[in-house]
Amino acid sequence: QNCDIYLGLIGSEFGYEFEDGTSPTQQEFTTATLHNKYRLVFLKDVTDRNDKVNQFIKLISDNLIYGRFSIYAELISDVYASLVTFLVEKGELRVEPFDKSINSQAQLSDISDENIAW
C-alpha cells in the first residue's frame, strides 16, 4: 500500500499458498492494483509453468502489459528502462534541458507586468 511501484518477477513455481489459494505475489499485485500503483511485471522465459502461475499470468495480462526476460542482465536492463520511464512520467527526471521544457502548471497570469516592463 505504501510503495510507489510494484515490481513482480514471475518464474515457473507458484510458491507459498495461503488458505484462500492465493500466493503472496498475487496478494501484493492485487493490493497494488487496488491502490492504483505503478506496476511492473516481468516473466522469466521458462518452458514449464505451474497451472496456478499460468492463471495468475492471465489475471496480470488482463490488467497490464508485462515484460519477459531470459537472463538477469536482460531483466536489469528492462527494469532500469521501466524505472526511467516512471520517473519521466512523474516529472522527476528531465530528459531535455530545463530551458526547453514546458511547465504544464504555468498560466499567463503568472507573468508579471512589472517584470516585463523592467
Short mmCIF file of C-alpha atoms in Angstrom, two decimals:
data_model
loop_
_atom_site.label_atom_id
_atom_site.label_comp_id
_atom_site.label_asym_id
_atom_site.label_seq_id
_atom_site.Cartn_x
_atom_site.Cartn_y
_atom_site.Cartn_z
CA GLN A 1 0.00 0.00 0.00
CA ASN A 2 2.77 2.43 0.84
CA CYS A 3 5.03 1.80 -2.13
CA ASP A 4 5.25 3.90 -5.28
CA ILE A 5 5.96 0.96 -7.58
CA TYR A 6 5.05 -2.72 -7.60
CA LEU A 7 7.73 -4.89 -9.18
CA GLY A 8 6.72 -8.50 -9.78
CA LEU A 9 9.04 -11.25 -11.01
CA ILE A 10 7.34 -14.47 -12.06
CA GLY A 11 9.04 -17.77 -12.80
CA SER A 12 7.69 -21.28 -13.08
CA GLU A 13 6.67 -22.10 -9.49
CA PHE A 14 3.64 -20.75 -7.61
CA GLY A 15 5.35 -20.80 -4.22
CA TYR A 16 3.69 -20.49 -0.83
CA GLU A 17 -0.09 -20.72 -0.93
CA PHE A 18 -2.46 -19.10 1.59
CA GLU A 19 -5.66 -20.84 2.72
CA ASP A 20 -7.63 -18.92 0.06
CA GLY A 21 -5.42 -20.39 -2.69
CA THR A 22 -3.51 -17.18 -3.45
CA SER A 23 0.21 -16.52 -3.19
CA PRO A 24 1.97 -13.57 -1.54
CA THR A 25 2.86 -12.32 -5.04
CA GLN A 26 -0.81 -12.41 -6.08
CA GLN A 27 -1.89 -10.56 -2.95
CA GLU A 28 0.78 -7.90 -3.49
CA PHE A 29 -0.30 -7.46 -7.13
CA THR A 30 -3.96 -7.19 -6.12
CA THR A 31 -3.15 -4.61 -3.44
CA ALA A 32 -1.03 -2.58 -5.87
CA THR A 33 -3.86 -2.69 -8.42
CA LEU A 34 -6.48 -1.59 -5.88
CA HIS A 35 -4.28 1.33 -4.81
CA ASN A 36 -3.50 2.40 -8.41
CA LYS A 37 0.22 1.78 -8.04
CA TYR A 38 2.61 1.82 -10.98
CA ARG A 39 3.06 -1.89 -11.69
CA LEU A 40 5.95 -3.58 -13.46
CA VAL A 41 5.79 -7.32 -14.02
CA PHE A 42 8.46 -9.43 -15.69
CA LEU A 43 8.10 -13.08 -16.64
CA LYS A 44 11.08 -15.35 -16.81
CA ASP A 45 11.15 -17.35 -20.05
CA VAL A 46 10.63 -20.93 -18.90
CA THR A 47 9.29 -23.96 -20.74
CA ASP A 48 7.07 -25.38 -18.00
CA ARG A 49 4.92 -23.29 -15.65
CA ASN A 50 2.71 -24.41 -12.79
CA ASP A 51 -1.05 -24.14 -13.69
CA LYS A 52 -1.64 -21.65 -10.87
CA VAL A 53 1.18 -19.47 -12.22
CA ASN A 54 -0.47 -19.54 -15.66
CA GLN A 55 -3.79 -18.46 -14.10
CA PHE A 56 -2.01 -15.61 -12.33
CA ILE A 57 -0.34 -14.53 -15.58
CA LYS A 58 -3.78 -14.48 -17.24
CA LEU A 59 -5.01 -12.16 -14.47
CA ILE A 60 -1.99 -9.91 -14.94
CA SER A 61 -2.34 -9.80 -18.72
CA ASP A 62 -5.95 -8.62 -18.34
CA ASN A 63 -4.64 -5.65 -16.32
CA LEU A 64 -1.38 -4.60 -17.92
CA ILE A 65 1.39 -5.35 -20.38
CA TYR A 66 4.31 -7.29 -18.92
CA GLY A 67 7.89 -7.82 -19.97
CA ARG A 68 9.83 -11.03 -20.49
CA PHE A 69 13.42 -11.92 -19.69
CA SER A 70 15.74 -14.87 -20.25
CA ILE A 71 18.87 -13.77 -18.40
CA TYR A 72 19.30 -11.48 -15.43
CA ALA A 73 21.28 -8.90 -17.41
CA GLU A 74 18.24 -8.50 -19.66
CA LEU A 75 15.98 -8.16 -16.60
CA ILE A 76 18.21 -5.48 -15.07
CA SER A 77 18.19 -3.52 -18.32
CA ASP A 78 14.40 -3.76 -18.67
CA VAL A 79 13.73 -2.81 -15.05
CA TYR A 80 16.10 0.16 -15.36
CA ALA A 81 14.38 1.38 -18.54
CA SER A 82 10.96 0.97 -16.93
CA LEU A 83 12.02 2.93 -13.84
CA VAL A 84 13.38 5.74 -16.01
CA THR A 85 10.03 5.86 -17.85
CA PHE A 86 8.23 6.02 -14.49
CA LEU A 87 10.40 8.93 -13.32
CA VAL A 88 9.96 10.81 -16.61
CA GLU A 89 6.16 10.37 -16.46
CA LYS A 90 6.11 11.68 -12.88
CA GLY A 91 8.22 14.68 -13.88
CA GLU A 92 11.01 13.62 -11.51
CA LEU A 93 13.55 13.12 -14.28
CA ARG A 94 14.13 15.53 -17.12
CA VAL A 95 15.15 14.24 -20.49
CA GLU A 96 15.65 17.64 -22.07
CA PRO A 97 17.35 20.86 -20.92
CA PHE A 98 15.45 22.86 -18.33
CA ASP A 99 15.01 25.91 -20.57
CA LYS A 100 13.43 23.80 -23.31
CA SER A 101 10.96 22.00 -21.06
CA ILE A 102 7.33 23.04 -20.71
CA ASN A 103 5.88 23.83 -17.32
CA SER A 104 2.41 22.32 -17.62
CA GLN A 105 1.26 24.17 -14.49
CA ALA A 106 2.23 27.67 -15.71
CA GLN A 107 -0.50 30.12 -16.68
CA LEU A 108 -0.47 33.50 -18.42
CA SER A 109 -1.46 35.11 -15.12
CA ASP A 110 1.94 34.00 -13.75
CA ILE A 111 3.66 36.60 -15.97
CA SER A 112 4.42 39.79 -14.09
CA ASP A 113 3.70 43.02 -15.99
CA GLU A 114 6.16 44.74 -13.65
CA ASN A 115 8.99 42.35 -14.57
CA ILE A 116 8.21 42.65 -18.27
CA ALA A 117 8.39 46.45 -18.05
CA TRP A 118 11.69 46.19 -16.20
#
